[in-house]
Structure formats: C-alpha cells, structure tokens
PDB file of C-alpha atoms and ligand atoms in Angstrom:
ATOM      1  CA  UNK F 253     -26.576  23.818  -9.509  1.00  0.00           C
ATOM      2  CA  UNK F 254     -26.310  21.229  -6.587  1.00  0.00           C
ATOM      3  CA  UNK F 255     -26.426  22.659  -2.981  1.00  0.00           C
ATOM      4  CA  UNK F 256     -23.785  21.985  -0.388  1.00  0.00           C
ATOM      5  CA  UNK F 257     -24.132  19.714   1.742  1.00  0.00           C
ATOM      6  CA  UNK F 258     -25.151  19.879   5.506  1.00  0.00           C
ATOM      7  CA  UNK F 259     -22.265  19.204   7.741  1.00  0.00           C
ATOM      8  CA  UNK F 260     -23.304  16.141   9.404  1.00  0.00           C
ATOM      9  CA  UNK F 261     -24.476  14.731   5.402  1.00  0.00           C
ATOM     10  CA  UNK F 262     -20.981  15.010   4.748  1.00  0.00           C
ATOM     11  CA  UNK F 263     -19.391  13.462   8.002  1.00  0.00           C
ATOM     12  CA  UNK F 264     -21.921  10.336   7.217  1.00  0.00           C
ATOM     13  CA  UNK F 265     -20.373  10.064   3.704  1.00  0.00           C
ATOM     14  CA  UNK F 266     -16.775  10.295   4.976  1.00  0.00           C
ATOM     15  CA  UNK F 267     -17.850   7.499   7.344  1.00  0.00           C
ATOM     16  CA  UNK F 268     -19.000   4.894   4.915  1.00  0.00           C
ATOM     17  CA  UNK F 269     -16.003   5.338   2.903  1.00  0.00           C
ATOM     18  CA  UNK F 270     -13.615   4.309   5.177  1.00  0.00           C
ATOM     19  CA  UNK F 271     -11.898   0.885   5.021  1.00  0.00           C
ATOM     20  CA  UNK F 272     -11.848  -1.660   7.394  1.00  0.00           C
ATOM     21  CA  UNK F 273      -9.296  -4.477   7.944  1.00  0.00           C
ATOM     22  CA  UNK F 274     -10.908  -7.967   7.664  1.00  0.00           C
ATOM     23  CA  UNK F 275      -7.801  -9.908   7.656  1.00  0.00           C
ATOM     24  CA  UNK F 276      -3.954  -9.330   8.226  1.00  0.00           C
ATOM     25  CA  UNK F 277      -1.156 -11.934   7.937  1.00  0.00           C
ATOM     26  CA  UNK F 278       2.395 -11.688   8.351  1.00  0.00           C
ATOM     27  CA  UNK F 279       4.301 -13.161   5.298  1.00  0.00           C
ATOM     28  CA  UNK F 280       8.156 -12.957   6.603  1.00  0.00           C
ATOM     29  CA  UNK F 281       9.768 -10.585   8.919  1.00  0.00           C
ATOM     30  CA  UNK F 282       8.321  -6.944   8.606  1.00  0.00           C
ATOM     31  CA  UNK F 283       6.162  -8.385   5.651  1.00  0.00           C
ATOM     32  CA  UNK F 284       2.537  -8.155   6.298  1.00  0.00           C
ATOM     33  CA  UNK F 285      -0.529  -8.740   4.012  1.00  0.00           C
ATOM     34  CA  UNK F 286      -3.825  -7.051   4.807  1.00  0.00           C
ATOM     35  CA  UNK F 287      -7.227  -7.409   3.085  1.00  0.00           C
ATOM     36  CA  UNK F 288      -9.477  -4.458   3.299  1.00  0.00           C
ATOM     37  CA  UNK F 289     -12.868  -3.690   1.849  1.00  0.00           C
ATOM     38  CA  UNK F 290     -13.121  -1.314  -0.747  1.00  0.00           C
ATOM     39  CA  UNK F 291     -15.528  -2.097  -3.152  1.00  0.00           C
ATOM     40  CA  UNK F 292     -14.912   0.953  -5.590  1.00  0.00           C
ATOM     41  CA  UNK F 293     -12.012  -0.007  -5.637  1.00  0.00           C
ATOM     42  CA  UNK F 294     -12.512  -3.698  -5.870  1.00  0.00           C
ATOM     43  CA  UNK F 295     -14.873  -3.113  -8.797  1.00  0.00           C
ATOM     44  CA  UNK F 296     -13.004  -1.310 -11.313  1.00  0.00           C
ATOM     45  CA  UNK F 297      -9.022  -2.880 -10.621  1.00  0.00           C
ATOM     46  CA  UNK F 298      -7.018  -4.360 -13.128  1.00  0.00           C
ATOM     47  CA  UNK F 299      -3.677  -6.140 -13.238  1.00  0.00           C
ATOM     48  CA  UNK F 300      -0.736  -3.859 -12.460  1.00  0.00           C
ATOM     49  CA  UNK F 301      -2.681  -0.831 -10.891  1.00  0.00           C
ATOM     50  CA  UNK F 302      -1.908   0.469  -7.383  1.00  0.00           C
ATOM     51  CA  UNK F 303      -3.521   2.440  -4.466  1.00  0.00           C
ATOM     52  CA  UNK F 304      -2.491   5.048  -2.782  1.00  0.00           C
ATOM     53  CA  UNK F 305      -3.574   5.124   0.877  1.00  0.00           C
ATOM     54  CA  UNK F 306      -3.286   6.972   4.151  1.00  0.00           C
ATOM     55  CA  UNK F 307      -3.491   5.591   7.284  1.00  0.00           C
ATOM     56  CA  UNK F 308      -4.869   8.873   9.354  1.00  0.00           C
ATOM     57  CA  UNK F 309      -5.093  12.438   9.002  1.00  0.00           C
ATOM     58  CA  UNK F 310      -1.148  12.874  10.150  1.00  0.00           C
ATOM     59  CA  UNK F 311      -0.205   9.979   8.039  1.00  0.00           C
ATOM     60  CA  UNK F 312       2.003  10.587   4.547  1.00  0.00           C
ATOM     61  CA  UNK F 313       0.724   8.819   1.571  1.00  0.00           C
ATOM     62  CA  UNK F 314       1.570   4.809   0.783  1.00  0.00           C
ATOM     63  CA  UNK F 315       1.464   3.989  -2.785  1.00  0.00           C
ATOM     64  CA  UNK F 316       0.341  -0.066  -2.859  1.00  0.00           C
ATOM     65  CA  UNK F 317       0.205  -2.216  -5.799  1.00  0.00           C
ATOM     66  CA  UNK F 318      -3.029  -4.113  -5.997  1.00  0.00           C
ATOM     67  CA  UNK F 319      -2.316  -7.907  -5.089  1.00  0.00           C
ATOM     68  CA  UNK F 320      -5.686  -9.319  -5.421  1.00  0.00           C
ATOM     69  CA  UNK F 321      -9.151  -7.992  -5.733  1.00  0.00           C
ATOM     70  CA  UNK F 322     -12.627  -9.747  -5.109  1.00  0.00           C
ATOM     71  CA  UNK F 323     -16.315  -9.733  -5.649  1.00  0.00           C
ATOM     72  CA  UNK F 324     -16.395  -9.504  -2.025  1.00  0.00           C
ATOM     73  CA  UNK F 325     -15.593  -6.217  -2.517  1.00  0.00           C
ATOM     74  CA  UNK F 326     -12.182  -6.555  -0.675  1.00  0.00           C
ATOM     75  CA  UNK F 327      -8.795  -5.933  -1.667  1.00  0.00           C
ATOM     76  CA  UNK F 328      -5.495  -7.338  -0.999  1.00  0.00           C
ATOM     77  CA  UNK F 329      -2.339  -5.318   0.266  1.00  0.00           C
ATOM     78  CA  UNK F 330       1.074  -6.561   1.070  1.00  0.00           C
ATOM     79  CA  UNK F 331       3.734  -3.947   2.585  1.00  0.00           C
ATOM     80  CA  UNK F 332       6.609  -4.173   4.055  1.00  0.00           C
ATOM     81  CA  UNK F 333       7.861  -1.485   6.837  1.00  0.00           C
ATOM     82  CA  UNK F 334      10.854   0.066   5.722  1.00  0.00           C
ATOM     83  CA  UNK F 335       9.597   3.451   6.971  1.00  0.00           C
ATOM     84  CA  UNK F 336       7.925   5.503   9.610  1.00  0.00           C
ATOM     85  CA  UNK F 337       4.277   5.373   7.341  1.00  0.00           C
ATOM     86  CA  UNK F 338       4.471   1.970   6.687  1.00  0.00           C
ATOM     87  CA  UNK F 339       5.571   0.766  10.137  1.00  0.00           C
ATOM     88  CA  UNK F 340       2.365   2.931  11.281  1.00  0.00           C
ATOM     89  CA  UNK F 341       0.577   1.020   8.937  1.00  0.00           C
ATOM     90  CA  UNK F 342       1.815  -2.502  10.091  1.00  0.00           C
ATOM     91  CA  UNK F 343       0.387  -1.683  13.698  1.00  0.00           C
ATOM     92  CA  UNK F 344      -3.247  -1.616  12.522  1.00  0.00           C
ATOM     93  CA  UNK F 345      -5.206  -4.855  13.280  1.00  0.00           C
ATOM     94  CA  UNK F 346      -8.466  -6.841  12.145  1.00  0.00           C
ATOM     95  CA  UNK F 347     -10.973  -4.166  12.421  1.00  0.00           C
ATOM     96  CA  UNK F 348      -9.026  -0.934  12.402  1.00  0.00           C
ATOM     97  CA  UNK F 349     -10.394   1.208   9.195  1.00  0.00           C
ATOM     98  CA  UNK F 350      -7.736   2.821   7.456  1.00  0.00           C
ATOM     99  CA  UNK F 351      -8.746   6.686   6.565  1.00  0.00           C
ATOM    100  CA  UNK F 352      -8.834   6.748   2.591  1.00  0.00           C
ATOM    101  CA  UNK F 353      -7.990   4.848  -0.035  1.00  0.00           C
ATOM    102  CA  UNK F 354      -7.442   6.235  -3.630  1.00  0.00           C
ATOM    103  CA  UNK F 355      -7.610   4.035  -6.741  1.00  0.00           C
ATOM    104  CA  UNK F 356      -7.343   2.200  -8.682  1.00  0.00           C
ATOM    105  CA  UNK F 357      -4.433   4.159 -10.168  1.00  0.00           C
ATOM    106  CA  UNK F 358      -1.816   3.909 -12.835  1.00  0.00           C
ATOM    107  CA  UNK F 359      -2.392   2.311 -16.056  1.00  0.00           C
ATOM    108  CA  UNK F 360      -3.397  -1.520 -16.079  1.00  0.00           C
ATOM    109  CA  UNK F 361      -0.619  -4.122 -17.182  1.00  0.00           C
ATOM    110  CA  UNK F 362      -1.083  -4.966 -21.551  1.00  0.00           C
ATOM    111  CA  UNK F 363      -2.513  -8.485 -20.674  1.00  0.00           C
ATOM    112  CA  UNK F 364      -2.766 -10.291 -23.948  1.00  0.00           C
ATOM    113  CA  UNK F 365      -1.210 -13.761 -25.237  1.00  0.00           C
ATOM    114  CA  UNK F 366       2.220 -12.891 -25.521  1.00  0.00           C
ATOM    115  CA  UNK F 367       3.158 -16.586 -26.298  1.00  0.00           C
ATOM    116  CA  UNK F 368       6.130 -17.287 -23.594  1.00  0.00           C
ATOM    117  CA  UNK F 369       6.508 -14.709 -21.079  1.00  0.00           C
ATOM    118  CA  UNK F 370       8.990 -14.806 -18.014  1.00  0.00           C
ATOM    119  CA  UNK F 371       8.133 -13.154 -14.929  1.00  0.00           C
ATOM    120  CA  UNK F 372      11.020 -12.061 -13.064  1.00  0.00           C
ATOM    121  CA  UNK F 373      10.463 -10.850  -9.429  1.00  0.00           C
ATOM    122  CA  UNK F 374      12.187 -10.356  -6.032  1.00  0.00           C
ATOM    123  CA  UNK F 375      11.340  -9.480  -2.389  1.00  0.00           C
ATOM    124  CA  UNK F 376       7.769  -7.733  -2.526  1.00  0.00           C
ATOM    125  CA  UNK F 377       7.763  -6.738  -5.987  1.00  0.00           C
ATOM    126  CA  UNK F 378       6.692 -10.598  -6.396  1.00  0.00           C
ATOM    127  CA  UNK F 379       3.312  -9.313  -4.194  1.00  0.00           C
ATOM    128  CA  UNK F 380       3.153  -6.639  -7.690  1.00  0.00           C
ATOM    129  CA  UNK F 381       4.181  -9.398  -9.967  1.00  0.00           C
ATOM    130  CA  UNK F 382       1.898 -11.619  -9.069  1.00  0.00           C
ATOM    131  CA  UNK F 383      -1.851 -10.359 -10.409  1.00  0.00           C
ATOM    132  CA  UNK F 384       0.329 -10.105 -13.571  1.00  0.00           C
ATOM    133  CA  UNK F 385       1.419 -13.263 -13.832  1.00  0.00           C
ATOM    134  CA  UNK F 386      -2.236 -14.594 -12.962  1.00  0.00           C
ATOM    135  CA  UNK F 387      -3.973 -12.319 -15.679  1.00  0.00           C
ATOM    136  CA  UNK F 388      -1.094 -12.972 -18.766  1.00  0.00           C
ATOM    137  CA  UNK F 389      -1.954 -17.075 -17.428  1.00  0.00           C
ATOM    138  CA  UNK F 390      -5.580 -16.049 -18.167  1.00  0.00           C
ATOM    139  CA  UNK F 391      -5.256 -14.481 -21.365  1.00  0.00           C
ATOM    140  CA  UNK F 392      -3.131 -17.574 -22.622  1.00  0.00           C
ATOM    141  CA  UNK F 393       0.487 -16.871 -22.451  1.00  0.00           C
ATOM    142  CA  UNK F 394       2.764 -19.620 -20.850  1.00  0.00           C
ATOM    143  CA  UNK F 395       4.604 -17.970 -18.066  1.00  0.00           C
ATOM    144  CA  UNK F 396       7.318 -18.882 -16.752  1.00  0.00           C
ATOM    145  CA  UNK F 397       7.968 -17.282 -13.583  1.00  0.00           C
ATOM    146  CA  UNK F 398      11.531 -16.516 -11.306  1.00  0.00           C
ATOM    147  CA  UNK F 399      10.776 -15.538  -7.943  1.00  0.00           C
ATOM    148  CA  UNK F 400      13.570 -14.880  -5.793  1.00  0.00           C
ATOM    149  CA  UNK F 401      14.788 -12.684  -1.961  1.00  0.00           C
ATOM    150  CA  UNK F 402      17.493 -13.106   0.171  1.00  0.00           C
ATOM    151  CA  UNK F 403      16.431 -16.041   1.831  1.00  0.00           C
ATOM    152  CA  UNK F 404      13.828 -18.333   1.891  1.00  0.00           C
ATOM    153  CA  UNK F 405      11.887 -17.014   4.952  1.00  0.00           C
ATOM    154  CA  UNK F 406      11.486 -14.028   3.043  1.00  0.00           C
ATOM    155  CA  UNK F 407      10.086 -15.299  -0.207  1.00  0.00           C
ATOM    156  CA  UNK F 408       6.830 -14.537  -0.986  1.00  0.00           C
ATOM    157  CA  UNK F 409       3.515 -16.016  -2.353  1.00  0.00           C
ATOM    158  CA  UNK F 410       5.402 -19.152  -3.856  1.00  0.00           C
ATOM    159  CA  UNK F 411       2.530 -21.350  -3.650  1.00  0.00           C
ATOM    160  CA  UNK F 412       0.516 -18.808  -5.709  1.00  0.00           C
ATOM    161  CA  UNK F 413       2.960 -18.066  -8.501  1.00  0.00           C
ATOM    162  CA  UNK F 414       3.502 -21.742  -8.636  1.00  0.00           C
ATOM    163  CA  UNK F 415      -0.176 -22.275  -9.484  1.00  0.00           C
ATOM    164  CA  UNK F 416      -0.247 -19.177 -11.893  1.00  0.00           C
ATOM    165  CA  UNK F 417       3.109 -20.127 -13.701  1.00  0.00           C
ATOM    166  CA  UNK F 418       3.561 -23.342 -16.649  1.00  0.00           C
ATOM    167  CA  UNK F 419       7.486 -23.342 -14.830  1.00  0.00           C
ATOM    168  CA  UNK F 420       8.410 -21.912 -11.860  1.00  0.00           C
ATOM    169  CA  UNK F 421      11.778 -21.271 -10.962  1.00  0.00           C
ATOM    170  CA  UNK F 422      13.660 -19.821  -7.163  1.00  0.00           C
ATOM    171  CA  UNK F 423      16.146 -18.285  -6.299  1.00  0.00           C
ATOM    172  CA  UNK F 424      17.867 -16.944  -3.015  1.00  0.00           C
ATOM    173  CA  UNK F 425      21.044 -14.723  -2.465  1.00  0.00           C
ATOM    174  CA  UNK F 426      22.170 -17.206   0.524  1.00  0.00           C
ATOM    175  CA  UNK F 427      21.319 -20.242  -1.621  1.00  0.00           C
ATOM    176  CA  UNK F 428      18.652 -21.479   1.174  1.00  0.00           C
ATOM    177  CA  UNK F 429      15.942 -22.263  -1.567  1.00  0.00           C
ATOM    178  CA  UNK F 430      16.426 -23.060  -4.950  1.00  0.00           C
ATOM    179  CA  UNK F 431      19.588 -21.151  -7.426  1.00  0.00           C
ATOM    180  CA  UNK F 432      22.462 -19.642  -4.947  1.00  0.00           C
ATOM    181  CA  UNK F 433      22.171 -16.375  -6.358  1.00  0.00           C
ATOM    182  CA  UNK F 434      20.392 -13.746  -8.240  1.00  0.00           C
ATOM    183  CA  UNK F 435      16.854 -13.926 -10.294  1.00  0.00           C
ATOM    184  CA  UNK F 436      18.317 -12.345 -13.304  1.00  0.00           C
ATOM    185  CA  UNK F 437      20.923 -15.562 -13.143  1.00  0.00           C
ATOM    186  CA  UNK F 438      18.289 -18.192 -13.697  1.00  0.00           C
ATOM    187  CA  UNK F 439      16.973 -15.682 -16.454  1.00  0.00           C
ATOM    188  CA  UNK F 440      20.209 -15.488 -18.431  1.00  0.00           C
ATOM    189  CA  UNK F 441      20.339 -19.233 -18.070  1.00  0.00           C
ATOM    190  CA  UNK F 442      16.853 -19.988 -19.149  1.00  0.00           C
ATOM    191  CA  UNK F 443      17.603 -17.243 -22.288  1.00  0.00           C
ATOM    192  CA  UNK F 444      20.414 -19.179 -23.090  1.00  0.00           C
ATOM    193  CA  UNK F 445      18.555 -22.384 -23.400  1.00  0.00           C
ATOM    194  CA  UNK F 446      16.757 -21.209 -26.020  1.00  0.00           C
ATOM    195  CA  UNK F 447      13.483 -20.373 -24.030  1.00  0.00           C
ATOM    196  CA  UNK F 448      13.037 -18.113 -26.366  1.00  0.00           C
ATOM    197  CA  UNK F 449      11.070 -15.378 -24.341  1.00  0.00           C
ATOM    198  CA  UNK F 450       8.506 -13.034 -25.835  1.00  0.00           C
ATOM    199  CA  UNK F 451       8.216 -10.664 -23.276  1.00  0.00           C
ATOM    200  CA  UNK F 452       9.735 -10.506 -20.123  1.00  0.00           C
ATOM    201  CA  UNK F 453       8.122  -8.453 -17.087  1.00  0.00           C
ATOM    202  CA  UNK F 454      10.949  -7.985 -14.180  1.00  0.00           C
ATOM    203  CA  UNK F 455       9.428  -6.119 -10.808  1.00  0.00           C
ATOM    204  CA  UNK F 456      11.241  -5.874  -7.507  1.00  0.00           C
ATOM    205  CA  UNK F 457      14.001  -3.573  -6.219  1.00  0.00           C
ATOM    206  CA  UNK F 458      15.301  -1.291  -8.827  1.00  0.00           C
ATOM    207  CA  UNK F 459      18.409  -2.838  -8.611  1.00  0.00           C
ATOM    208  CA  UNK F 460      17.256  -6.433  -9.535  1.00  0.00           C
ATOM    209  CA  UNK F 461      15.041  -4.674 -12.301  1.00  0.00           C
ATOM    210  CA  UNK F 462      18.118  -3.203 -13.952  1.00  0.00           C
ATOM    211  CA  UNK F 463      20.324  -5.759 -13.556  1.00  0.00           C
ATOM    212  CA  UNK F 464      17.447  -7.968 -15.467  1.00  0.00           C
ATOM    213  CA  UNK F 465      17.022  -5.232 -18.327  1.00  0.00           C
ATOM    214  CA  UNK F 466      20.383  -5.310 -18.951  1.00  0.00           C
ATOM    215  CA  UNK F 467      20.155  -8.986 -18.977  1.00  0.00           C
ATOM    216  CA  UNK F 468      17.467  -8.900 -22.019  1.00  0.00           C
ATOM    217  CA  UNK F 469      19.085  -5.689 -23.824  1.00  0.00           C
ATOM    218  CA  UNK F 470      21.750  -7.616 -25.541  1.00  0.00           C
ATOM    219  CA  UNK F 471      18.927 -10.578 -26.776  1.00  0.00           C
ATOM    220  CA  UNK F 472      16.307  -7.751 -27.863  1.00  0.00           C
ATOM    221  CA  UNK F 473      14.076  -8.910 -25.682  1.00  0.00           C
ATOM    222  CA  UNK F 474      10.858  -6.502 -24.769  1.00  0.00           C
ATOM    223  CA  UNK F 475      10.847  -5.968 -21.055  1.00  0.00           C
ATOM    224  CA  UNK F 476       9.138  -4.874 -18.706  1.00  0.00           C
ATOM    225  CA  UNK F 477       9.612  -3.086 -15.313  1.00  0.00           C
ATOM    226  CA  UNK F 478       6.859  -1.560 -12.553  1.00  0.00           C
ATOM    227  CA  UNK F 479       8.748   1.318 -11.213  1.00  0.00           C
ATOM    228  CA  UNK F 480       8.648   2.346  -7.577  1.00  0.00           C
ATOM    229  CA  UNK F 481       9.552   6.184  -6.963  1.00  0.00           C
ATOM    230  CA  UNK F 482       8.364   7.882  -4.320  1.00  0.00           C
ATOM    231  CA  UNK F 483       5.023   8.783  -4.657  1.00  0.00           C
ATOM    232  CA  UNK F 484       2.952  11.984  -3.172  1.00  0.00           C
ATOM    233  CA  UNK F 485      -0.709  12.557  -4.973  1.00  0.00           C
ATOM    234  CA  UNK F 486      -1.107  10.003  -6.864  1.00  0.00           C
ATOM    235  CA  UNK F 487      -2.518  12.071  -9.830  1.00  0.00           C
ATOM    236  CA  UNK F 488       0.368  13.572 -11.444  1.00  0.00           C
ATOM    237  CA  UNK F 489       0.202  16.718 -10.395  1.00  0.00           C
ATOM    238  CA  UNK F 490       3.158  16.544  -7.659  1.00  0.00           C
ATOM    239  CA  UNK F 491       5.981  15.459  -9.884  1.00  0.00           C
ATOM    240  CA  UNK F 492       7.446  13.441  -6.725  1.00  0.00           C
ATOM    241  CA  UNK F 493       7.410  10.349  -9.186  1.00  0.00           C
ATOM    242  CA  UNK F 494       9.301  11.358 -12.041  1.00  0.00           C
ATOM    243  CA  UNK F 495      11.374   9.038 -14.179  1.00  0.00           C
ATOM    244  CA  UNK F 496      13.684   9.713 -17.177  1.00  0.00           C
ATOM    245  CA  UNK F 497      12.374   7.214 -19.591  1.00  0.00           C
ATOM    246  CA  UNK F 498      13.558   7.731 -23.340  1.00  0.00           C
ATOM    247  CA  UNK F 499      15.314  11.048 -22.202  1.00  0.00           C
ATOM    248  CA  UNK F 500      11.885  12.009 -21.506  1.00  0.00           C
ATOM    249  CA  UNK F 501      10.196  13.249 -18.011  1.00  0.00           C
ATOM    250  CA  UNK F 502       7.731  10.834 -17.197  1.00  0.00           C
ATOM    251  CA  UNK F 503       5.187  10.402 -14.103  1.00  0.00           C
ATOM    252  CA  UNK F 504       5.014   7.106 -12.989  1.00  0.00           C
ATOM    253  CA  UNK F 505       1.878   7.126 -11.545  1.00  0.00           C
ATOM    254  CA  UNK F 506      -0.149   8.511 -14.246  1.00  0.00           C
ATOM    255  CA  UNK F 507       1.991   6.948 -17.254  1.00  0.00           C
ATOM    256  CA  UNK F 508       3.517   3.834 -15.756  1.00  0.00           C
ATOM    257  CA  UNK F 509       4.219   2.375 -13.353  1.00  0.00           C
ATOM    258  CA  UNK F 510       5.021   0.278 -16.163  1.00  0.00           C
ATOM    259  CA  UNK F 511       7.675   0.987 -18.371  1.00  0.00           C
ATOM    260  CA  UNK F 512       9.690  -0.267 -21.254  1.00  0.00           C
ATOM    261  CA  UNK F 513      13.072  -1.562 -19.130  1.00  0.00           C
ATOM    262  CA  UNK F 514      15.901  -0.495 -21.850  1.00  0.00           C
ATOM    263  CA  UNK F 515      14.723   2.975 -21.806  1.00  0.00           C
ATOM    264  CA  UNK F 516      14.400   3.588 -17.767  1.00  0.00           C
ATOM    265  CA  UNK F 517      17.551   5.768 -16.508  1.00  0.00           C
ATOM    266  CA  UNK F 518      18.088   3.454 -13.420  1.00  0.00           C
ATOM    267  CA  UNK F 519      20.761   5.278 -12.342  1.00  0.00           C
ATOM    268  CA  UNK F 520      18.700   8.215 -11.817  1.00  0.00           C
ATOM    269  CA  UNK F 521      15.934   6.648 -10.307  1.00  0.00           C
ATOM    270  CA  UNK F 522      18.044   4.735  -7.343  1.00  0.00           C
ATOM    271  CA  UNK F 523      19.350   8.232  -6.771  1.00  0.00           C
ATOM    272  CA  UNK F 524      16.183   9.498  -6.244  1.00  0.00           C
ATOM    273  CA  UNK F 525      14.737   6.841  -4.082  1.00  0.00           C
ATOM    274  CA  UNK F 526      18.078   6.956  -2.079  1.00  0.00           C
ATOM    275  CA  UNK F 527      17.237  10.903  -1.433  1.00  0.00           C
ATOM    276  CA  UNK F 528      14.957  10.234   1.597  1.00  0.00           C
ATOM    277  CA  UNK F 529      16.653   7.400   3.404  1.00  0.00           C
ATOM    278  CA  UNK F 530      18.455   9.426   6.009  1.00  0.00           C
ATOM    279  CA  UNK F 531      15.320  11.321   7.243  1.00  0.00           C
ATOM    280  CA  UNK F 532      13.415   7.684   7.386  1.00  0.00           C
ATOM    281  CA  UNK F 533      16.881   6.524   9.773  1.00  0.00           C
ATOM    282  CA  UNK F 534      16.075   9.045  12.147  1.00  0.00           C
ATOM    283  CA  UNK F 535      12.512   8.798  12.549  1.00  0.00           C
ATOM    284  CA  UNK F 536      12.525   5.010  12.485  1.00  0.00           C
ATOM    285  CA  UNK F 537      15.725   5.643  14.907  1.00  0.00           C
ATOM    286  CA  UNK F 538      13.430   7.383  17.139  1.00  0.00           C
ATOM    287  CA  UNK F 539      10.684   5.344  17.194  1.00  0.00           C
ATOM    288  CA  UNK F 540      12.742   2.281  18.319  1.00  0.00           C
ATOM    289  CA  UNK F 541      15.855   3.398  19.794  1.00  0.00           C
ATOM    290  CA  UNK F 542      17.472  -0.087  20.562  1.00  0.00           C
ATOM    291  CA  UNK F 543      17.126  -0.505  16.785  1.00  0.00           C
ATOM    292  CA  UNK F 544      16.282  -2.985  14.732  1.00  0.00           C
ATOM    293  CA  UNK F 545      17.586  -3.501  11.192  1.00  0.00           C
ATOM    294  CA  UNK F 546      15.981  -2.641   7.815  1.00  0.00           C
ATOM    295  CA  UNK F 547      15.487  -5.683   5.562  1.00  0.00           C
ATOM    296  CA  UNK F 548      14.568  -3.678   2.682  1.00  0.00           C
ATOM    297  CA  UNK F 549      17.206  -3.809  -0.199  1.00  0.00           C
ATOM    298  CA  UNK F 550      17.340  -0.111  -0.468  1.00  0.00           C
ATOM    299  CA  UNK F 551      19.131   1.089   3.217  1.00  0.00           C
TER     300      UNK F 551
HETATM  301  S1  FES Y  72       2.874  11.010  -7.377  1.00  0.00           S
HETATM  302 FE1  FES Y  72       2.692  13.128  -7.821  1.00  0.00          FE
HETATM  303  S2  FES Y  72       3.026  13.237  -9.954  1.00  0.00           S
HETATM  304 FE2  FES Y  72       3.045  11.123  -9.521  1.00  0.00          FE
END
C-alpha cells in the first residue's frame, strides 16, 4: 500500500507540472496563439484531440483543440476570447504558467488514405482543422482544403493549410479574400465539378458545419464534423457536452468530438451553446464597460 505523501512532496509535484508560456502571438483581432510546454501532453497527442485547461484556481475550464505538438515537448493553442475565461486567458504573457492542463482528450481523428478528402473550415475551427489536414496529407490522401472567416484579417493559418493541402481554396463573407461568400459555397461548387470527394471533414462554427453537412447529405458523401459544446470535466462524467447524434445521447468529449455530420441534431446543439451567452454579456459587460464587440459567430 503506498504512503501519502508529505505536504511539501506534494506542493513540489504540483510545481513541476505547471505550464509555462514560451511564446504567444496574436493571429487577428481577439485571436491569439500560445505555445506552452507540456510534455505529457506533447508525447502522447494525436490529430483531432483537445485539452482542457484552467488558467488559476478561480478560473472555469477551457476545452482547446490541439494545433500542433512537438518533440520539444511544447504544445500549440489558439483561442479566441469570446468569454470571461478565455479573455483571462488572453492576458497571460511569455512566461506566465498556466495552472493545469488535462489531455490529451477525446478520441484521435481516423487518419488513413481516404483518397480525396476536402477539408472545410472557418474562423478558428481552421486552428482544429488544421493537424487534420496535416496528418490525412501524411497518411496519403490528397486534400483539398476550404478555409474561410468573415474577412481576411481574420483568416487563419493560410500559409500552413496551403502547405498541408494538394488545392487550397478561400473564402470570405465580405468577399475581401478569395470566393464572396460562404465555405460550404466553394464546396458545393467543387462537388459539382466532379471532385468527387471521399470524405469530407467540415470544423468551425456549428452553423457553417451544418450548413456543409447538409451540403454533402444529398451527394452521400461521409462527413465529418468536430463538435464544440460546452465543456466542464473533460471525462464524461458531467454531461455538460451532450449531443443528440443518431437519436442517441452522446458525450462529446469522451466519444467525439468527432462525429458523423448527417446524424448531429444541429438544431439542438446551437440551442445549447446559445444557453450561456447572456451570463458571458454581463460579465464581459462588466469587465469592459465601454464595450467592445464580440467577433465570435455565436453572439
Ligand atoms: S465535458 Fe463533462 S461529460 Fe463531457
């Protein structure tokens, strides 16, 4: 039977398991990227996993998909601060430690050679799309890849899906960059021209994800979505992440967060998310009275 451990044993431990910041970068307005060390973590993470982190002891949990991970034994984060947790989070700075990190979590992405695959992504889902894209490259699928946001200051990692993709395609609500208009546009147009699509993997706002899936459904296309609920432990033990997927009750962060797309109940899941948004106003309200507006898709 092990004994317990001294007090000040313990306080050591907690110590060398926190994670410091070693670089931070901001991507586009309230989009920052952080890489911490975490070499558990680091070790053992696959395409399509996630962390869940916490930022002090007061802090709530902020579930994180994986961007990249290294032998360095540092990972890569990108957020953006659409709440009181993750604004909290965006004021840490090279060196800061973040309390605890927990992962990876969440089953790994099927990586395998799918033959063509498009990769459909918008706002910061591209940050979650991306390992995927970079892995199904590896594994020998041609990828085609549709990144898209509202604008062009607030696309993300082009450069790297471009490198990671065989085409690469943009889009932008406001026409700025690339197709005036929506990714799952240049997706019906690219189905149409007889791309002929094995798989398709579409991760971003819930919104964009169902208007993609029910761009496929008519072609029979398998897709693919990484689903966002709210998140508490991590372990599925909370239910705060429950999806209906196949009429079923699922957890998506012990049996997703990928899912197939034609059997997610979107509606029910944008309800959901939409449940909290009021008490995030007010707090985000009183942190910065003179205001300042939300450039997530979901407010
Ligand atoms: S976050 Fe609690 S069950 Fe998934």
């Amino acid at each position: 039977m092990s004994k317990s451990k001294p007090a000040t044993q313990l306080k050591a431990e907690t110590k060398t398991n926190t994670h410091k910041i070693i670089a931070k970068q901001d991507l586009a307005s309230n989009i920052k990227q952080i890489q911490v060390l975490a070499p558990e973590i680091a070790q053992k993470a696959k395409a399509g996993q996630f962390v869940i982190l916490r930022v002090h002891e007061d802090s709530e949990r902020i579930p994180l998909t994986l961007v990249t991970w290294d032998n360095d034994g540092t990972i890569t984060l990108i957020f953006q601060e659409v709440g009181y947790s993750t604004i909290e989070l965006g004021k840490l700075t090279v060196g800061d430690e973040i309390l605890n990190i927990a992962g990876p979590l969440g089953k790994p992405s099927e990586i395998k050679n799918y033959g063509k695959v498009a990769v459909v992504c918008g706002g910061v889902g591209t940050a979650a799309a991306y390992p995927i894209a970079k892995a199904l490259k590896e594994a020998g699928s041609t990828v085609i890849s549709i990144i898209g946001a509202r604008n062009q200051q607030l696309l993300l990692l082009e450069e790297e899906m471009a490198k990671v993709s065989d085409e690469f395609f943009i889009s932008t609500d406001d026409g700025s960059k690339g197709h005036k208009g929506f990714v799952s546009d240049v997706l019906k147009t690219l189905i149409d021209k007889n791309y002929g699509f094995a798989t398709v993997y579409a991760i971003g706002p819930p919104i964009m994800m169902k208007v993609a899936s029910d761009v496929t459904r008519p072609y029979k296309i398998k897709t693919i979505v990484s689903l966002n609920p709210i998140m508490v432990d991590g372990m599925g033990m909370c239910g705060a992440c429950r999806v209906a997927v196949a009429n079923q009750t699922k957890f998506a962060c012990v049996d997703g967060p990928e899912f197939d797309a034609h059997q997610v109940d979107f509606k029910e899941l944008m309800q959901r998310l939409k449940g909290y948004v009021p008490e995030e106003k007010s707090i985000i309200q009183h942190l910065n009275p003179l205001g300042g507006k939300c450039t997530c898709h979901q407010h």
